[in-house]
CSV table of C-alpha atoms in Angstrom, one decimal:
chain,number,residue,atom,x,y,z
A,1,MET,CA,-112.0,-168.7,-7.3
A,2,LYS,CA,-111.1,-172.3,-6.8
A,3,SER,CA,-112.5,-174.4,-4.0
A,4,ASP,CA,-110.0,-175.9,-1.4
A,5,LEU,CA,-110.4,-179.6,-1.1
A,6,PHE,CA,-107.4,-180.2,1.1
A,7,GLN,CA,-107.5,-183.2,3.5
A,8,ALA,CA,-104.6,-183.3,5.9
A,9,PRO,CA,-102.6,-186.5,5.9
A,10,ASP,CA,-101.9,-188.1,9.3
A,11,TYR,CA,-100.5,-191.6,8.7
A,12,TYR,CA,-99.2,-192.1,12.3
A,13,GLN,CA,-102.1,-190.4,14.1
A,14,VAL,CA,-99.9,-187.5,15.2
A,15,ASN,CA,-103.2,-185.8,15.9
A,16,ASP,CA,-103.5,-187.9,19.1
A,17,LEU,CA,-100.3,-186.2,20.4
A,18,LEU,CA,-102.0,-182.8,20.4
A,19,THR,CA,-104.1,-181.2,23.1
A,20,ASP,CA,-107.7,-180.0,22.5
A,21,GLU,CA,-106.3,-176.4,22.4
A,22,HIS,CA,-103.7,-177.4,19.8
A,23,LYS,CA,-106.5,-178.9,17.6
A,24,LEU,CA,-108.7,-175.9,18.0
A,25,VAL,CA,-105.9,-173.5,17.1
A,26,ARG,CA,-104.9,-175.6,14.0
A,27,ASP,CA,-108.5,-176.1,12.8
A,28,THR,CA,-109.3,-172.4,13.2
A,29,ALA,CA,-106.2,-171.5,11.1
A,30,ARG,CA,-107.0,-174.3,8.6
A,31,GLU,CA,-110.6,-173.1,8.0
A,32,TRP,CA,-109.4,-169.5,7.7
A,33,VAL,CA,-106.9,-170.5,5.0
A,34,LYS,CA,-109.6,-172.5,3.1
A,35,LYS,CA,-112.0,-169.6,3.2
A,36,ASN,CA,-109.8,-166.6,2.8
A,37,LEU,CA,-106.4,-167.5,1.4
A,38,SER,CA,-106.8,-170.4,-1.0
A,39,PRO,CA,-109.5,-168.8,-3.2
A,40,ILE,CA,-107.3,-165.8,-4.0
A,41,ILE,CA,-103.6,-166.8,-3.7
A,42,GLU,CA,-103.0,-168.0,-7.2
A,43,GLU,CA,-104.2,-164.7,-8.6
A,44,TYR,CA,-102.1,-162.7,-6.3
A,45,ALA,CA,-99.0,-164.9,-7.0
A,46,GLN,CA,-99.5,-164.5,-10.7
A,47,ARG,CA,-99.7,-160.7,-10.3
A,48,ALA,CA,-96.7,-160.7,-7.8
A,49,GLU,CA,-98.9,-158.8,-5.3
A,50,PHE,CA,-99.2,-159.1,-1.6
A,51,PRO,CA,-102.9,-159.5,-0.4
A,52,LYS,CA,-102.9,-156.7,2.2
A,53,GLU,CA,-106.6,-157.4,2.9
A,54,LEU,CA,-105.5,-160.6,4.8
A,55,ILE,CA,-103.6,-158.8,7.5
A,56,MET,CA,-106.5,-158.3,9.9
A,57,GLY,CA,-107.6,-161.9,9.4
A,58,LEU,CA,-104.1,-163.2,10.2
A,59,ALA,CA,-104.2,-161.2,13.4
A,60,GLU,CA,-107.7,-162.6,14.3
A,61,VAL,CA,-106.5,-166.2,14.0
A,62,GLY,CA,-103.5,-165.5,16.3
A,63,ALA,CA,-100.8,-165.5,13.6
A,64,PHE,CA,-99.2,-162.4,15.0
A,65,GLY,CA,-97.4,-163.1,18.3
A,66,SER,CA,-99.3,-166.3,19.2
A,67,TYR,CA,-97.0,-167.0,22.1
A,68,ILE,CA,-96.7,-163.4,23.3
A,69,PRO,CA,-98.6,-162.9,26.6
A,70,GLU,CA,-102.2,-161.7,26.4
A,71,GLU,CA,-101.3,-158.5,28.4
A,72,TYR,CA,-99.4,-157.3,25.3
A,73,GLY,CA,-102.1,-158.3,22.8
A,74,GLY,CA,-100.7,-161.8,22.0
A,75,ALA,CA,-102.7,-165.0,22.3
A,76,GLY,CA,-100.5,-166.5,25.1
A,77,LEU,CA,-100.3,-169.9,23.3
A,78,ASP,CA,-97.5,-172.5,23.5
A,79,GLN,CA,-94.9,-173.3,20.9
A,80,ILE,CA,-96.7,-176.2,19.3
A,81,SER,CA,-99.8,-174.0,18.7
A,82,TYR,CA,-97.5,-171.4,17.1
A,83,GLY,CA,-96.0,-174.2,14.9
A,84,LEU,CA,-99.4,-175.5,13.9
A,85,ILE,CA,-100.5,-172.0,12.8
A,86,MET,CA,-97.4,-171.7,10.7
A,87,GLN,CA,-98.1,-175.1,9.2
A,88,GLU,CA,-101.6,-174.2,8.1
A,89,LEU,CA,-100.5,-170.8,6.7
A,90,GLU,CA,-97.7,-172.3,4.6
A,91,ARG,CA,-100.1,-175.0,3.4
A,92,GLY,CA,-101.8,-172.0,1.8
A,93,ASP,CA,-98.6,-170.1,0.8
A,94,SER,CA,-95.0,-169.8,2.0
A,95,GLY,CA,-95.1,-166.0,1.5
A,96,ILE,CA,-98.1,-165.5,3.8
A,97,ARG,CA,-96.5,-167.7,6.5
A,98,SER,CA,-93.4,-165.6,6.1
A,99,THR,CA,-95.4,-162.4,6.7
A,100,ALA,CA,-96.7,-163.9,10.0
A,101,SER,CA,-93.4,-165.5,11.2
A,102,VAL,CA,-91.5,-162.2,10.6
A,103,GLN,CA,-94.1,-160.3,12.6
A,104,SER,CA,-94.1,-162.9,15.4
A,105,SER,CA,-90.6,-164.2,15.8
A,106,LEU,CA,-88.5,-161.5,14.3
A,107,VAL,CA,-90.3,-158.3,15.4
A,108,MET,CA,-92.6,-159.0,18.3
A,109,GLY,CA,-90.1,-161.6,19.7
A,110,PRO,CA,-87.1,-159.3,20.2
A,111,ILE,CA,-89.3,-156.4,21.4
A,112,TYR,CA,-90.8,-158.7,24.1
A,113,ASN,CA,-87.5,-160.4,25.0
A,114,TYR,CA,-85.0,-157.6,24.7
A,115,GLY,CA,-87.1,-154.5,25.0
A,116,THR,CA,-88.2,-152.2,27.9
A,117,GLU,CA,-91.6,-152.4,29.4
A,118,ALA,CA,-92.4,-149.0,27.6
A,119,GLN,CA,-91.4,-150.5,24.3
A,120,ARG,CA,-93.5,-153.6,24.9
A,121,GLN,CA,-96.6,-151.5,25.7
A,122,LYS,CA,-96.0,-149.2,22.8
A,123,TYR,CA,-95.4,-151.7,20.0
A,124,LEU,CA,-96.7,-155.2,20.8
A,125,PRO,CA,-100.5,-154.5,20.9
A,126,LYS,CA,-100.4,-152.7,17.6
A,127,LEU,CA,-98.3,-155.5,16.0
A,128,ALA,CA,-100.5,-158.2,17.4
A,129,SER,CA,-103.7,-156.6,16.1
A,130,GLY,CA,-102.2,-156.0,12.6
A,131,GLU,CA,-102.6,-152.2,13.0
A,132,TRP,CA,-98.8,-152.0,12.6
A,133,MET,CA,-96.6,-154.3,10.5
A,134,GLY,CA,-93.0,-155.0,11.3
A,135,SER,CA,-89.8,-156.1,9.5
A,136,PHE,CA,-86.4,-157.4,10.6
A,137,GLY,CA,-83.3,-155.9,9.3
A,138,LEU,CA,-80.3,-158.2,9.5
A,139,THR,CA,-79.3,-159.4,5.9
A,140,GLU,CA,-77.2,-156.9,3.9
A,141,PRO,CA,-76.1,-156.6,0.3
A,142,ASN,CA,-72.6,-157.9,1.2
A,143,HIS,CA,-73.5,-160.1,4.2
A,144,GLY,CA,-76.0,-163.0,4.1
A,145,SER,CA,-74.6,-166.1,5.7
A,146,ASN,CA,-72.1,-164.0,7.6
A,147,PRO,CA,-74.3,-161.5,9.5
A,148,GLY,CA,-71.5,-160.6,11.9
A,149,GLY,CA,-69.8,-158.8,9.0
A,150,MET,CA,-72.6,-156.2,8.8
A,151,GLU,CA,-71.7,-152.7,7.7
A,152,THR,CA,-74.8,-150.9,9.0
A,153,LYS,CA,-73.6,-148.7,11.9
A,154,PHE,CA,-74.8,-146.1,14.4
A,155,LYS,CA,-73.1,-143.4,16.3
A,156,ASP,CA,-74.0,-141.9,19.7
A,157,MET,CA,-74.8,-138.2,19.0
A,158,GLY,CA,-75.6,-137.3,22.6
A,159,ASP,CA,-79.4,-137.0,22.5
A,160,HIS,CA,-79.9,-139.5,19.7
A,161,TYR,CA,-78.3,-142.2,17.6
A,162,LEU,CA,-77.3,-141.6,13.9
A,163,LEU,CA,-77.9,-144.7,11.8
A,164,ASN,CA,-76.4,-145.4,8.3
A,165,GLY,CA,-76.4,-148.5,6.1
A,166,ALA,CA,-78.8,-150.8,4.2
A,167,LYS,CA,-80.5,-154.1,4.5
A,168,MET,CA,-81.9,-156.2,1.7
A,169,TRP,CA,-84.2,-159.2,1.1
A,170,ILE,CA,-86.4,-158.0,3.9
A,171,SER,CA,-89.9,-159.4,4.2
A,172,ASN,CA,-92.6,-156.8,4.9
A,173,ALA,CA,-90.2,-153.9,4.4
A,174,PRO,CA,-92.3,-151.9,2.0
A,175,ILE,CA,-95.3,-151.9,4.3
A,176,CYS,CA,-93.6,-151.9,7.7
A,177,ASP,CA,-94.4,-149.3,10.3
A,178,VAL,CA,-91.5,-150.3,12.5
A,179,ALA,CA,-88.3,-152.2,11.7
A,180,VAL,CA,-86.1,-154.1,14.2
A,181,VAL,CA,-82.7,-153.1,12.8
A,182,TRP,CA,-79.4,-154.7,13.8
A,183,ALA,CA,-76.4,-152.4,13.6
A,184,LYS,CA,-72.9,-152.0,15.1
A,185,ASN,CA,-72.0,-149.2,17.5
A,186,GLU,CA,-68.7,-147.4,17.4
A,187,GLU,CA,-67.1,-150.2,19.3
A,188,GLY,CA,-68.3,-152.8,16.8
A,189,ARG,CA,-71.0,-154.3,19.2
A,190,ILE,CA,-74.2,-155.3,17.5
A,191,HIS,CA,-77.4,-153.8,19.0
A,192,GLY,CA,-81.1,-153.7,18.0
A,193,LEU,CA,-82.8,-150.4,17.1
A,194,LEU,CA,-86.5,-149.7,16.5
A,195,VAL,CA,-86.7,-147.6,13.4
A,196,GLU,CA,-90.2,-146.2,12.6
A,197,ARG,CA,-91.7,-145.2,9.3
A,198,GLY,CA,-91.6,-141.5,8.9
A,199,MET,CA,-88.1,-141.0,10.4
A,200,GLU,CA,-86.2,-138.7,8.1
A,201,GLY,CA,-83.7,-140.7,5.9
A,202,PHE,CA,-85.5,-144.0,6.3
A,203,SER,CA,-86.8,-145.6,3.1
A,204,THR,CA,-88.1,-149.0,2.1
A,205,PRO,CA,-88.0,-149.6,-1.7
A,206,GLU,CA,-89.8,-152.8,-2.9
A,207,THR,CA,-87.9,-155.7,-4.5
A,208,HIS,CA,-89.4,-156.7,-7.9
A,209,ASN,CA,-88.8,-159.4,-10.5
A,210,LYS,CA,-89.0,-162.4,-8.1
A,211,TRP,CA,-89.8,-165.9,-9.4
A,212,SER,CA,-90.3,-167.0,-5.8
A,213,LEU,CA,-92.5,-165.8,-2.9
A,214,ARG,CA,-94.4,-163.7,-5.4
A,215,ALA,CA,-97.3,-163.1,-3.1
A,216,SER,CA,-94.9,-161.9,-0.3
A,217,ILE,CA,-93.8,-158.3,-0.2
A,218,THR,CA,-90.1,-157.9,0.0
A,219,GLY,CA,-87.8,-154.9,0.0
A,220,GLU,CA,-84.9,-153.0,1.3
A,221,LEU,CA,-84.3,-150.9,4.4
A,222,ILE,CA,-82.1,-147.9,3.7
A,223,PHE,CA,-80.8,-145.6,6.4
A,224,ASP,CA,-79.3,-142.3,5.4
A,225,ASN,CA,-78.4,-140.4,8.5
A,226,VAL,CA,-81.5,-141.5,10.3
A,227,LYS,CA,-81.9,-140.0,13.8
A,228,VAL,CA,-83.1,-142.7,16.1
A,229,PRO,CA,-84.3,-141.7,19.6
A,230,LYS,CA,-82.2,-143.3,22.4
A,231,GLU,CA,-85.3,-144.9,23.9
A,232,ASN,CA,-85.6,-147.0,20.7
A,233,LEU,CA,-82.5,-149.1,21.5
A,234,LEU,CA,-83.4,-152.6,22.6
A,235,PRO,CA,-81.4,-152.7,25.9
A,236,ASN,CA,-81.7,-156.2,27.3
A,237,LYS,CA,-79.4,-158.1,24.9
A,238,SER,CA,-76.7,-157.2,22.4
A,239,GLY,CA,-74.1,-159.0,20.3
A,240,LEU,CA,-74.7,-161.3,17.3
A,241,GLY,CA,-76.4,-163.8,19.6
A,242,ALA,CA,-79.4,-161.5,19.9
A,243,PRO,CA,-80.6,-161.6,16.3
A,244,LEU,CA,-79.6,-165.3,16.0
A,245,LEU,CA,-81.9,-166.2,18.9
A,246,CYS,CA,-84.7,-164.4,17.1
A,247,LEU,CA,-83.9,-166.5,14.0
A,248,ASP,CA,-84.1,-169.7,16.1
A,249,SER,CA,-87.8,-168.9,16.7
A,250,ALA,CA,-88.4,-168.1,13.0
A,251,ARG,CA,-86.6,-171.2,11.9
A,252,TYR,CA,-88.7,-173.3,14.2
A,253,GLY,CA,-91.8,-171.8,12.6
A,254,ILE,CA,-90.4,-172.7,9.1
A,255,ALA,CA,-89.8,-176.3,10.2
A,256,TRP,CA,-93.6,-176.5,10.8
A,257,GLY,CA,-94.5,-174.4,7.8
A,258,ALA,CA,-92.6,-176.6,5.4
A,259,ILE,CA,-94.7,-179.6,6.4
A,260,GLY,CA,-97.8,-177.6,5.4
A,261,ALA,CA,-96.5,-177.0,1.9
A,262,ALA,CA,-95.5,-180.7,1.6
A,263,MET,CA,-98.9,-181.8,2.8
A,264,ASP,CA,-100.6,-179.6,0.2
A,265,CYS,CA,-98.5,-181.0,-2.6
A,266,TYR,CA,-99.0,-184.6,-1.5
A,267,ASP,CA,-102.8,-184.1,-1.1
A,268,THR,CA,-103.0,-182.6,-4.6
A,269,ALA,CA,-101.0,-185.4,-6.2
A,270,LEU,CA,-102.9,-188.1,-4.4
A,271,ARG,CA,-106.2,-186.8,-5.5
A,272,TYR,CA,-105.0,-186.3,-9.1
A,273,ALA,CA,-103.5,-189.8,-9.2
A,274,LYS,CA,-106.9,-191.3,-8.2
A,275,GLU,CA,-108.8,-189.3,-10.8
A,276,ARG,CA,-106.5,-189.1,-13.8
A,277,THR,CA,-107.0,-192.1,-16.1
A,278,GLN,CA,-104.3,-193.3,-18.6
A,279,PHE,CA,-104.1,-196.7,-20.4
A,280,GLY,CA,-107.5,-197.5,-19.1
A,281,LYS,CA,-106.9,-197.1,-15.3
A,282,PRO,CA,-106.1,-194.4,-12.8
A,283,ILE,CA,-102.5,-193.4,-12.8
A,284,GLY,CA,-102.4,-194.1,-9.1
A,285,GLN,CA,-102.6,-197.8,-9.9
A,286,PHE,CA,-99.2,-197.7,-11.6
A,287,GLN,CA,-96.2,-198.8,-9.5
A,288,LEU,CA,-94.0,-195.8,-10.1
A,289,GLN,CA,-96.8,-193.4,-9.1
A,290,GLN,CA,-97.5,-195.4,-6.0
A,291,LYS,CA,-93.8,-195.2,-5.2
A,292,LYS,CA,-93.8,-191.4,-5.4
A,293,LEU,CA,-96.9,-191.2,-3.2
A,294,ALA,CA,-95.7,-193.7,-0.7
A,295,GLU,CA,-92.4,-191.9,-0.3
A,296,MET,CA,-94.1,-188.6,0.1
A,297,ILE,CA,-96.3,-189.7,3.0
A,298,THR,CA,-93.3,-191.4,4.6
A,299,GLU,CA,-91.2,-188.3,4.6
A,300,ILE,CA,-94.1,-186.1,5.8
A,301,THR,CA,-94.7,-188.5,8.7
A,302,LYS,CA,-91.1,-188.4,9.7
A,303,ALA,CA,-91.1,-184.6,9.6
A,304,GLN,CA,-94.3,-184.4,11.6
A,305,LEU,CA,-92.8,-186.6,14.4
A,306,LEU,CA,-89.5,-184.7,14.3
A,307,THR,CA,-91.2,-181.3,14.6
A,308,TRP,CA,-93.7,-182.4,17.3
A,309,ARG,CA,-90.8,-183.6,19.5
A,310,LEU,CA,-89.0,-180.3,18.8
A,311,GLY,CA,-92.1,-178.4,19.9
A,312,VAL,CA,-92.2,-180.4,23.1
A,313,LEU,CA,-88.6,-179.5,23.8
A,314,LYS,CA,-89.2,-175.8,23.0
A,315,ASN,CA,-92.2,-175.7,25.4
A,316,GLU,CA,-89.8,-177.1,28.1
A,317,GLY,CA,-87.1,-174.6,27.2
A,318,ARG,CA,-84.8,-177.4,26.1
A,319,ALA,CA,-84.6,-177.0,22.4
A,320,THR,CA,-81.2,-176.1,21.1
A,321,SER,CA,-80.3,-173.9,18.2
A,322,ALA,CA,-78.7,-177.0,16.5
A,323,GLN,CA,-81.8,-179.0,16.9
A,324,ILE,CA,-83.9,-176.2,15.3
A,325,SER,CA,-81.3,-176.0,12.5
A,326,MET,CA,-81.7,-179.8,11.8
A,327,ALA,CA,-85.5,-179.5,11.7
A,328,LYS,CA,-85.5,-176.5,9.4
A,329,ARG,CA,-83.0,-178.1,7.0
A,330,ASN,CA,-84.7,-181.5,6.9
A,331,ASN,CA,-88.2,-180.3,6.6
A,332,VAL,CA,-87.6,-177.7,3.9
A,333,ASP,CA,-85.5,-180.1,1.8
A,334,MET,CA,-88.3,-182.7,2.3
A,335,ALA,CA,-91.0,-180.3,1.2
A,336,LEU,CA,-89.1,-179.2,-1.9
A,337,LYS,CA,-88.4,-182.8,-3.0
A,338,ILE,CA,-92.1,-183.6,-2.5
A,339,ALA,CA,-93.1,-180.5,-4.5
A,340,ARG,CA,-90.9,-181.7,-7.4
A,341,GLU,CA,-92.2,-185.3,-7.3
A,342,ALA,CA,-95.8,-184.1,-7.0
A,343,ARG,CA,-95.3,-181.9,-10.0
A,344,GLN,CA,-94.3,-185.0,-12.0
A,345,VAL,CA,-97.4,-186.9,-10.9
A,346,LEU,CA,-99.6,-184.2,-12.5
A,347,GLY,CA,-97.6,-184.1,-15.7
A,348,ALA,CA,-98.1,-181.0,-17.7
A,349,MET,CA,-100.9,-179.9,-15.4
A,350,GLY,CA,-98.3,-179.6,-12.6
A,351,ILE,CA,-97.0,-176.3,-14.0
A,352,SER,CA,-100.5,-174.8,-14.2
A,353,GLY,CA,-101.9,-172.2,-11.8
A,354,GLU,CA,-105.0,-174.4,-11.5
A,355,TYR,CA,-102.9,-176.3,-9.0
A,356,SER,CA,-100.7,-175.1,-6.1
A,357,ILE,CA,-97.7,-177.4,-6.7
A,358,MET,CA,-95.5,-175.2,-8.9
A,359,ARG,CA,-96.1,-172.2,-6.7
A,360,HIS,CA,-95.1,-174.2,-3.6
A,361,ALA,CA,-92.0,-175.4,-5.5
A,362,MET,CA,-90.9,-171.9,-6.4
A,363,ASN,CA,-91.6,-170.6,-2.9
A,364,LEU,CA,-89.6,-173.4,-1.3
A,365,GLU,CA,-86.6,-172.5,-3.4
A,366,SER,CA,-86.4,-169.3,-1.3
A,367,VAL,CA,-87.3,-171.0,2.0
A,368,ILE,CA,-84.4,-173.5,1.6
A,369,THR,CA,-82.1,-170.5,1.4
A,370,TYR,CA,-83.4,-167.8,3.8
A,371,GLU,CA,-82.9,-167.8,7.6
A,372,GLY,CA,-79.8,-170.0,7.1
A,373,THR,CA,-79.0,-171.8,3.9
A,374,HIS,CA,-79.3,-175.6,3.4
A,375,ASP,CA,-75.5,-176.0,3.6
A,376,VAL,CA,-75.0,-173.7,6.6
A,377,HIS,CA,-77.6,-175.6,8.7
A,378,LEU,CA,-75.7,-178.8,7.8
A,379,LEU,CA,-72.5,-177.3,9.1
A,380,ILE,CA,-74.3,-176.2,12.3
A,381,THR,CA,-75.2,-179.8,12.9
A,382,GLY,CA,-71.6,-180.8,12.1
A,383,LEU,CA,-70.2,-178.3,14.6
A,384,ASP,CA,-72.6,-179.5,17.2
A,385,ILE,CA,-71.7,-183.2,16.9
A,386,THR,CA,-67.9,-182.8,16.4
A,387,GLY,CA,-67.1,-179.6,18.3
A,388,LEU,CA,-65.0,-178.6,15.3
A,389,ASN,CA,-65.8,-175.3,13.6
A,390,ALA,CA,-66.0,-175.6,9.8
A,391,PHE,CA,-66.9,-171.9,9.4
A,392,LYS,CA,-63.4,-170.7,10.1
């Protein structure tokens, strides 16, 4: 087990913009990652295995439903606190952050926002405590960037709904106790259904042979004439906008999380550049290495300020979907470029499991695609500034 020597970069004293509560939340998550995640993550990633023993610890640091009110088991924190937790988790590993952001934004979020009081009371405390895990079923084999084309459907059978279809690339699917599933009714309207493990015809096969997010557990959701009780319909919002609003929250968390991955790669490269000697001096003394490091910290600083401001807007209820898309796209692209540059600073050692950089780089290749691809988020910004729809 390796020791975690991470020191967070803060070139513009962004720390001064945070409240004492923000700092406490961040530092608690940071210490948990150093103690519990960093020592084991390389081994689990090499084995392509999800570390299930971390679930209860994630719950304890508020990673599940941090902004959900305390009466439902959440921590009742603000959006910046949520972002900082995601930053620290992804500093450890993107897959672990994904586990937490799916649970929070894509499962607990829609149940809290769109569900009945009975649904909130039944599911949210169990999800917040880690007793239950959830998944979010939107992406399908034939429909990724075009979720409105989904083929999963349900029929009203009088005393229940009959659900048929399949979802794929679903984080947490193989271990989920409940899935928030988006499907079309007989009129073609999209609704959310709560499908529980044990319902006849519901299966969750695991996806194998991934080169990315290897420590995250991914699978499918398959529905073969699943009888869903009518009380399991989320009644308070329908249409494609319902799942997309959930994705806004998850994308916001990704924008923060990507900064964590970038910070870890930069910190590793900076330390290595100071210690590694070639041609009689530390490689950090060479101009091209300093160029790489200086550009890394510049991009991290820009992303920190962008995301902090987005957090303020989100706390005020003023953050738009397009603003969230911009931050997700910018920060993940930034983190991936930093991972690649940091890998070069380490030379051959950059591909070794002794360091986190290559694992981050592989993970970010998924993060730049999921919950809206790099190109789709660019077009969302284009639509927002021109008013002209390039999707049609």
